[in-house]
Amino acid sequence: MCPPAHFSISYSINPWMDPAKPVDPQLAHAQWDDLRRTYLSLGHEVELLDPEPDLPDMVFAANGATVIDGRVFSARFAYPQRAGEAPAQRRWFRAHGYTDIGLPQHVNEGEGDFTVAGPYLLAGRGFRSSPDSHAEAQEFFGRPAIGLDLIDPRYYHLDTALCVLDDGPSPDVMYYPDAFSPGSRSVLAALFPDALIASREDAEAFGLNAVSDGKHVLLPQAAVGLFTPLRARGYEPIALDLTELLKGGGSVKCCTQELRGRPPEPPAPPGDSS
C-alpha cells in the first residue's frame, strides 16, 4: 500500500475524476488508514511504498505491478501522468529482495487489469492495458491468460468490474456482466457458472473493487446489495468508506497490491552450513 500523502485530482484520466471536485486530504488519509488497519486486524502483513510528490495517483498501488510466486511483472502505464509509478515500484521490489522482475514492452496497468483465478490469469483490455500485454504476461508467468474485453468506460480496469473471491482450484468470482463484451460475458459464464452477479447499483458503488482473502471480503460500504449474497456463500463482508479515494476512480482493490509469494531467499555465504 502507498499512503495518499500527495493524492489530489489535478487531471482527469478516467470518468470518475473531476478536478472541480477537490479531495479532502485528511479524510482521504483517514479512510486509507482505516483500510490498512483493517488488514492488520485480520492478520495480514502490510508493506508500505513511499509516496512521491509528483505522482498523486500512487495511492492506487495495485496498478504498478503484478506479483505471482514471488515474480514481479512490472506495469507500463497508458498515461504519462502515471508513468513514473512503475520505476518507483521496481525500486521498492529490488530493495526488498525481489530479483525476478519482468519489464513489459506493451501497456499493462498491473493488477488493475490482471488477476489470478485458479490456474488462469484473467486479463482485461479495452481502455488501458494492451491486448499484446496478455501474451507477455502469459509468457512471463507461465499461466494461460484469458482476455476479457471491457466496453463501458466507467469500468476502465478489470478490477472495477470483477473480483476473485477464492482463487483455489475451483475459483469463485463476482462480476458485473454489462461491463464486458458479449463474447467476454460468454467466457465468464463458461469459466464461472456459479459466479455472483453484481447489480448496476453495486457496480457503480465500486463494490467489485474489493479484496478477498478467501474468508473476508473488504468492499465499499455503499455496495449494500452484495453483503447478503456474500454471506450466503460463507464469506464475511467488511464495509469500508473510501469515498474520497473514489474521486480518483479507485477503492479497496486499487489501493491494494497483493504480494503473492515471497522473494527468493539469498544464497547462504560460502562455508555456512546452516
Short mmCIF file of N, CA, C and O in Angstrom, two decimals, residues 31 52 107 200:
data_model
loop_
_atom_site.label_atom_id
_atom_site.label_comp_id
_atom_site.label_asym_id
_atom_site.label_seq_id
_atom_site.Cartn_x
_atom_site.Cartn_y
_atom_site.Cartn_z
N GLN A 31 -9.38 7.52 5.69
CA GLN A 31 -10.06 6.38 5.07
C GLN A 31 -9.05 5.32 4.64
O GLN A 31 -9.27 4.11 4.83
N GLU A 52 5.53 9.62 -3.76
CA GLU A 52 6.38 10.64 -4.37
C GLU A 52 5.52 11.84 -4.75
O GLU A 52 4.41 11.68 -5.26
N VAL A 107 1.65 -1.87 -22.99
CA VAL A 107 0.97 -1.25 -21.86
C VAL A 107 0.19 -2.30 -21.06
O VAL A 107 -0.60 -3.08 -21.61
N ARG A 200 -26.18 -3.23 -11.25
CA ARG A 200 -25.63 -1.95 -11.71
C ARG A 200 -25.33 -1.04 -10.52
O ARG A 200 -24.30 -0.38 -10.48
#
